[in-house]
Amino acid sequence: MRTFDYTNLTEMSWDTEVLSLVAKIHECKGRQELFVRQKPVELTRLVEIARIQSTEASNKIEGIVTTSVRMKQLFEEKTTPKNRDEDEILGYRDVLNTIHESYDYIPVRPAYILQLHRDLLKRAGLSYGGKFKNMQNHISETKADGTTVTRFTPVSPLETPGAVEALCNAYEQALANEKIGALLLIPVFICDFLCIHPFNDGNGRMSRLLTLLLLYKSGYTVGKYISVEKQIEKTKDRYYDALESVDFGWHEAKNNPLPFIRYMLQVILACYTEFEERVGLMAASGSGSSAYDIVKKYAEEKIGKFTGAQVFADCPSIGRSSVLAALKKLCEEGIIEKHGAGRSTFYVRAERE
């Protein structure tokens, strides 16, 4: 069976990009903690938006979808699930809420991982929720001609419980030794978890939930305010490329986790950067700037098209009606252009000479 020993990470030579990413994340983390202490109430809407976006994005990666309207109604408990996809979406929301509210009390142990998996699939009524896989699974790739080939064969069902136990032990020991930072350990843990592929279903979603759990437990709580899953979904081609590159030689413990470490550091930093951008818009509101000024600043800095819902999400200090009024005025002034109608409406900056 594959063994896990993270002490070898202390012997790796980290390139300047990785070291720079870690340093920038630590700087952003300090600024975030200061703002959270000073303005906790202002962040409430960011938390609500991030939970919806995280649930929507993580499920979307796996092809589990519903409409934005249904998603909002499900979160506000104004409707009930109408199909299995919506059951599984609410299961993800349930586990996400558990992690948000109780991460300090969730040890990185197999029993707790099984319980989180149970809750992920509970609403869908799937019998294998909360149980390790009972059949061999494979990670496959579909070629351009439509044929499917097995790219990687994970750990066998018989070896899975022991592998997950060993994985959790190795992570906890490495973290306790304090010789390698959590930002480097967490992506390696996630890579190994996905190579074990311990469940019949839900491995991808569980890996992203565990990413949040491990980040929160190590003090990196940006995912509470900015969706890490949405950032992954926006860059999912790079996400899959990074994962694909780390399983070669995995069974012999000769794989290279660096591509996925680098990718995840980029994702985390992008989330911290987005947090600071939204906080900047809050600061503009606090300094006496009007809703019009805030939306204008947002529009002038936005590349490409954007919707009213995006503005509302990214400018948490102002209400929906104020956003719509500001967009209407900006259109009238020729600063932005409106395209489409109804739910298909979007805006772009007007070209200026």
PDB file of N, CA, C and O in Angstrom, residues 96-135:
ATOM      1  N   LEU A  96     -21.097  22.559   3.867  1.00  0.00           N
ATOM      2  CA  LEU A  96     -20.402  23.845   3.857  1.00  0.00           C
ATOM      3  C   LEU A  96     -20.745  24.643   5.107  1.00  0.00           C
ATOM      4  O   LEU A  96     -19.861  25.233   5.748  1.00  0.00           O
ATOM      5  N   ASN A  97     -22.018  24.662   5.469  1.00  0.00           N
ATOM      6  CA  ASN A  97     -22.435  25.369   6.689  1.00  0.00           C
ATOM      7  C   ASN A  97     -21.774  24.770   7.926  1.00  0.00           C
ATOM      8  O   ASN A  97     -21.338  25.498   8.823  1.00  0.00           O
ATOM      9  N   THR A  98     -21.706  23.438   7.977  1.00  0.00           N
ATOM     10  CA  THR A  98     -21.054  22.771   9.113  1.00  0.00           C
ATOM     11  C   THR A  98     -19.600  23.214   9.233  1.00  0.00           C
ATOM     12  O   THR A  98     -19.110  23.530  10.327  1.00  0.00           O
ATOM     13  N   ILE A  99     -18.906  23.248   8.112  1.00  0.00           N
ATOM     14  CA  ILE A  99     -17.494  23.649   8.119  1.00  0.00           C
ATOM     15  C   ILE A  99     -17.346  25.111   8.506  1.00  0.00           C
ATOM     16  O   ILE A  99     -16.483  25.467   9.319  1.00  0.00           O
ATOM     17  N   HIS A 100     -18.168  25.975   7.946  1.00  0.00           N
ATOM     18  CA  HIS A 100     -18.116  27.395   8.280  1.00  0.00           C
ATOM     19  C   HIS A 100     -18.288  27.622   9.783  1.00  0.00           C
ATOM     20  O   HIS A 100     -17.598  28.443  10.382  1.00  0.00           O
ATOM     21  N   GLU A 101     -19.241  26.901  10.370  1.00  0.00           N
ATOM     22  CA  GLU A 101     -19.638  27.182  11.749  1.00  0.00           C
ATOM     23  C   GLU A 101     -18.831  26.399  12.786  1.00  0.00           C
ATOM     24  O   GLU A 101     -18.739  26.825  13.940  1.00  0.00           O
ATOM     25  N   SER A 102     -18.224  25.261  12.396  1.00  0.00           N
ATOM     26  CA  SER A 102     -17.639  24.373  13.411  1.00  0.00           C
ATOM     27  C   SER A 102     -16.269  23.835  13.046  1.00  0.00           C
ATOM     28  O   SER A 102     -15.848  22.801  13.584  1.00  0.00           O
ATOM     29  N   TYR A 103     -15.536  24.497  12.154  1.00  0.00           N
ATOM     30  CA  TYR A 103     -14.273  23.922  11.678  1.00  0.00           C
ATOM     31  C   TYR A 103     -13.273  23.658  12.797  1.00  0.00           C
ATOM     32  O   TYR A 103     -12.472  22.724  12.720  1.00  0.00           O
ATOM     33  N   ASP A 104     -13.324  24.462  13.840  1.00  0.00           N
ATOM     34  CA  ASP A 104     -12.393  24.262  14.957  1.00  0.00           C
ATOM     35  C   ASP A 104     -12.632  22.932  15.670  1.00  0.00           C
ATOM     36  O   ASP A 104     -11.745  22.435  16.377  1.00  0.00           O
ATOM     37  N   TYR A 105     -13.821  22.384  15.498  1.00  0.00           N
ATOM     38  CA  TYR A 105     -14.207  21.170  16.230  1.00  0.00           C
ATOM     39  C   TYR A 105     -14.317  19.956  15.307  1.00  0.00           C
ATOM     40  O   TYR A 105     -14.930  18.945  15.678  1.00  0.00           O
ATOM     41  N   ILE A 106     -13.740  20.040  14.121  1.00  0.00           N
ATOM     42  CA  ILE A 106     -13.769  18.918  13.179  1.00  0.00           C
ATOM     43  C   ILE A 106     -12.341  18.435  12.959  1.00  0.00           C
ATOM     44  O   ILE A 106     -11.590  19.022  12.177  1.00  0.00           O
ATOM     45  N   PRO A 107     -11.913  17.392  13.644  1.00  0.00           N
ATOM     46  CA  PRO A 107     -10.548  16.877  13.465  1.00  0.00           C
ATOM     47  C   PRO A 107     -10.366  16.283  12.066  1.00  0.00           C
ATOM     48  O   PRO A 107     -11.332  15.848  11.427  1.00  0.00           O
ATOM     49  N   VAL A 108      -9.125  16.257  11.617  1.00  0.00           N
ATOM     50  CA  VAL A 108      -8.815  15.654  10.317  1.00  0.00           C
ATOM     51  C   VAL A 108      -8.613  14.154  10.553  1.00  0.00           C
ATOM     52  O   VAL A 108      -7.496  13.643  10.630  1.00  0.00           O
ATOM     53  N   ARG A 109      -9.737  13.468  10.702  1.00  0.00           N
ATOM     54  CA  ARG A 109      -9.741  12.037  10.992  1.00  0.00           C
ATOM     55  C   ARG A 109     -10.717  11.325  10.060  1.00  0.00           C
ATOM     56  O   ARG A 109     -11.724  11.917   9.635  1.00  0.00           O
ATOM     57  N   PRO A 110     -10.473  10.058   9.730  1.00  0.00           N
ATOM     58  CA  PRO A 110     -11.361   9.336   8.820  1.00  0.00           C
ATOM     59  C   PRO A 110     -12.827   9.347   9.244  1.00  0.00           C
ATOM     60  O   PRO A 110     -13.715   9.504   8.397  1.00  0.00           O
ATOM     61  N   ALA A 111     -13.096   9.184  10.530  1.00  0.00           N
ATOM     62  CA  ALA A 111     -14.489   9.135  10.991  1.00  0.00           C
ATOM     63  C   ALA A 111     -15.232  10.421  10.665  1.00  0.00           C
ATOM     64  O   ALA A 111     -16.412  10.399  10.275  1.00  0.00           O
ATOM     65  N   TYR A 112     -14.554  11.559  10.803  1.00  0.00           N
ATOM     66  CA  TYR A 112     -15.193  12.837  10.524  1.00  0.00           C
ATOM     67  C   TYR A 112     -15.342  13.062   9.023  1.00  0.00           C
ATOM     68  O   TYR A 112     -16.341  13.644   8.566  1.00  0.00           O
ATOM     69  N   ILE A 113     -14.364  12.608   8.243  1.00  0.00           N
ATOM     70  CA  ILE A 113     -14.481  12.711   6.791  1.00  0.00           C
ATOM     71  C   ILE A 113     -15.672  11.879   6.306  1.00  0.00           C
ATOM     72  O   ILE A 113     -16.439  12.312   5.443  1.00  0.00           O
ATOM     73  N   LEU A 114     -15.848  10.703   6.891  1.00  0.00           N
ATOM     74  CA  LEU A 114     -16.999   9.862   6.539  1.00  0.00           C
ATOM     75  C   LEU A 114     -18.318  10.532   6.905  1.00  0.00           C
ATOM     76  O   LEU A 114     -19.296  10.464   6.153  1.00  0.00           O
ATOM     77  N   GLN A 115     -18.356  11.200   8.042  1.00  0.00           N
ATOM     78  CA  GLN A 115     -19.586  11.884   8.456  1.00  0.00           C
ATOM     79  C   GLN A 115     -19.922  13.046   7.528  1.00  0.00           C
ATOM     80  O   GLN A 115     -21.093  13.280   7.196  1.00  0.00           O
ATOM     81  N   LEU A 116     -18.900  13.784   7.101  1.00  0.00           N
ATOM     82  CA  LEU A 116     -19.132  14.879   6.159  1.00  0.00           C
ATOM     83  C   LEU A 116     -19.640  14.331   4.827  1.00  0.00           C
ATOM     84  O   LEU A 116     -20.559  14.904   4.213  1.00  0.00           O
ATOM     85  N   HIS A 117     -19.073  13.210   4.379  1.00  0.00           N
ATOM     86  CA  HIS A 117     -19.524  12.585   3.141  1.00  0.00           C
ATOM     87  C   HIS A 117     -20.954  12.069   3.277  1.00  0.00           C
ATOM     88  O   HIS A 117     -21.764  12.193   2.341  1.00  0.00           O
ATOM     89  N   ARG A 118     -21.274  11.531   4.431  1.00  0.00           N
ATOM     90  CA  ARG A 118     -22.650  11.087   4.697  1.00  0.00           C
ATOM     91  C   ARG A 118     -23.631  12.249   4.527  1.00  0.00           C
ATOM     92  O   ARG A 118     -24.673  12.116   3.865  1.00  0.00           O
ATOM     93  N   ASP A 119     -23.298  13.394   5.111  1.00  0.00           N
ATOM     94  CA  ASP A 119     -24.185  14.555   5.040  1.00  0.00           C
ATOM     95  C   ASP A 119     -24.246  15.139   3.635  1.00  0.00           C
ATOM     96  O   ASP A 119     -25.273  15.697   3.236  1.00  0.00           O
ATOM     97  N   LEU A 120     -23.153  15.011   2.880  1.00  0.00           N
ATOM     98  CA  LEU A 120     -23.141  15.495   1.505  1.00  0.00           C
ATOM     99  C   LEU A 120     -24.191  14.782   0.664  1.00  0.00           C
ATOM    100  O   LEU A 120     -24.867  15.393  -0.173  1.00  0.00           O
ATOM    101  N   LEU A 121     -24.346  13.485   0.876  1.00  0.00           N
ATOM    102  CA  LEU A 121     -25.237  12.674   0.035  1.00  0.00           C
ATOM    103  C   LEU A 121     -26.539  12.285   0.721  1.00  0.00           C
ATOM    104  O   LEU A 121     -27.374  11.604   0.128  1.00  0.00           O
ATOM    105  N   LYS A 122     -26.726  12.732   1.967  1.00  0.00           N
ATOM    106  CA  LYS A 122     -27.899  12.308   2.747  1.00  0.00           C
ATOM    107  C   LYS A 122     -29.207  12.705   2.074  1.00  0.00           C
ATOM    108  O   LYS A 122     -30.144  11.909   1.975  1.00  0.00           O
ATOM    109  N   ARG A 123     -29.314  13.949   1.621  1.00  0.00           N
ATOM    110  CA  ARG A 123     -30.576  14.414   1.049  1.00  0.00           C
ATOM    111  C   ARG A 123     -30.952  13.660  -0.225  1.00  0.00           C
ATOM    112  O   ARG A 123     -32.131  13.531  -0.545  1.00  0.00           O
ATOM    113  N   ALA A 124     -29.920  13.171  -0.943  1.00  0.00           N
ATOM    114  CA  ALA A 124     -30.192  12.411  -2.169  1.00  0.00           C
ATOM    115  C   ALA A 124     -30.569  10.966  -1.867  1.00  0.00           C
ATOM    116  O   ALA A 124     -30.954  10.218  -2.774  1.00  0.00           O
ATOM    117  N   GLY A 125     -30.454  10.565  -0.592  1.00  0.00           N
ATOM    118  CA  GLY A 125     -30.851   9.214  -0.187  1.00  0.00           C
ATOM    119  C   GLY A 125     -29.953   8.117  -0.730  1.00  0.00           C
ATOM    120  O   GLY A 125     -30.397   6.978  -0.921  1.00  0.00           O
ATOM    121  N   LEU A 126     -28.677   8.446  -0.964  1.00  0.00           N
ATOM    122  CA  LEU A 126     -27.759   7.464  -1.540  1.00  0.00           C
ATOM    123  C   LEU A 126     -27.194   6.565  -0.445  1.00  0.00           C
ATOM    124  O   LEU A 126     -26.661   7.043   0.550  1.00  0.00           O
ATOM    125  N   SER A 127     -27.276   5.267  -0.647  1.00  0.00           N
ATOM    126  CA  SER A 127     -26.918   4.303   0.401  1.00  0.00           C
ATOM    127  C   SER A 127     -25.429   4.303   0.718  1.00  0.00           C
ATOM    128  O   SER A 127     -25.023   3.888   1.798  1.00  0.00           O
ATOM    129  N   TYR A 128     -24.595   4.747  -0.230  1.00  0.00           N
ATOM    130  CA  TYR A 128     -23.144   4.698  -0.001  1.00  0.00           C
ATOM    131  C   TYR A 128     -22.604   5.983   0.617  1.00  0.00           C
ATOM    132  O   TYR A 128     -21.403   6.126   0.781  1.00  0.00           O
ATOM    133  N   GLY A 129     -23.485   6.905   0.978  1.00  0.00           N
ATOM    134  CA  GLY A 129     -23.034   8.099   1.674  1.00  0.00           C
ATOM    135  C   GLY A 129     -22.468   7.745   3.041  1.00  0.00           C
ATOM    136  O   GLY A 129     -23.075   6.984   3.801  1.00  0.00           O
ATOM    137  N   GLY A 130     -21.287   8.274   3.370  1.00  0.00           N
ATOM    138  CA  GLY A 130     -20.676   7.986   4.667  1.00  0.00           C
ATOM    139  C   GLY A 130     -19.967   6.652   4.733  1.00  0.00           C
ATOM    140  O   GLY A 130     -19.620   6.178   5.815  1.00  0.00           O
ATOM    141  N   LYS A 131     -19.729   6.034   3.567  1.00  0.00           N
ATOM    142  CA  LYS A 131     -19.035   4.746   3.520  1.00  0.00           C
ATOM    143  C   LYS A 131     -17.920   4.820   2.477  1.00  0.00           C
ATOM    144  O   LYS A 131     -18.083   5.449   1.431  1.00  0.00           O
ATOM    145  N   PHE A 132     -16.815   4.150   2.785  1.00  0.00           N
ATOM    146  CA  PHE A 132     -15.757   4.074   1.785  1.00  0.00           C
ATOM    147  C   PHE A 132     -16.227   3.218   0.615  1.00  0.00           C
ATOM    148  O   PHE A 132     -17.146   2.396   0.748  1.00  0.00           O
ATOM    149  N   LYS A 133     -15.585   3.392  -0.527  1.00  0.00           N
ATOM    150  CA  LYS A 133     -16.009   2.708  -1.751  1.00  0.00           C
ATOM    151  C   LYS A 133     -15.989   1.184  -1.582  1.00  0.00           C
ATOM    152  O   LYS A 133     -15.161   0.634  -0.848  1.00  0.00           O
ATOM    153  N   ASN A 134     -16.900   0.543  -2.272  1.00  0.00           N
ATOM    154  CA  ASN A 134     -16.973  -0.919  -2.233  1.00  0.00           C
ATOM    155  C   ASN A 134     -16.688  -1.537  -3.597  1.00  0.00           C
ATOM    156  O   ASN A 134     -16.887  -2.731  -3.807  1.00  0.00           O
ATOM    157  N   MET A 135     -16.259  -0.691  -4.543  1.00  0.00           N
ATOM    158  CA  MET A 135     -15.870  -1.191  -5.861  1.00  0.00           C
ATOM    159  C   MET A 135     -14.704  -0.346  -6.384  1.00  0.00           C
ATOM    160  O   MET A 135     -14.551   0.814  -6.001  1.00  0.00           O
TER     161      MET A 135
END
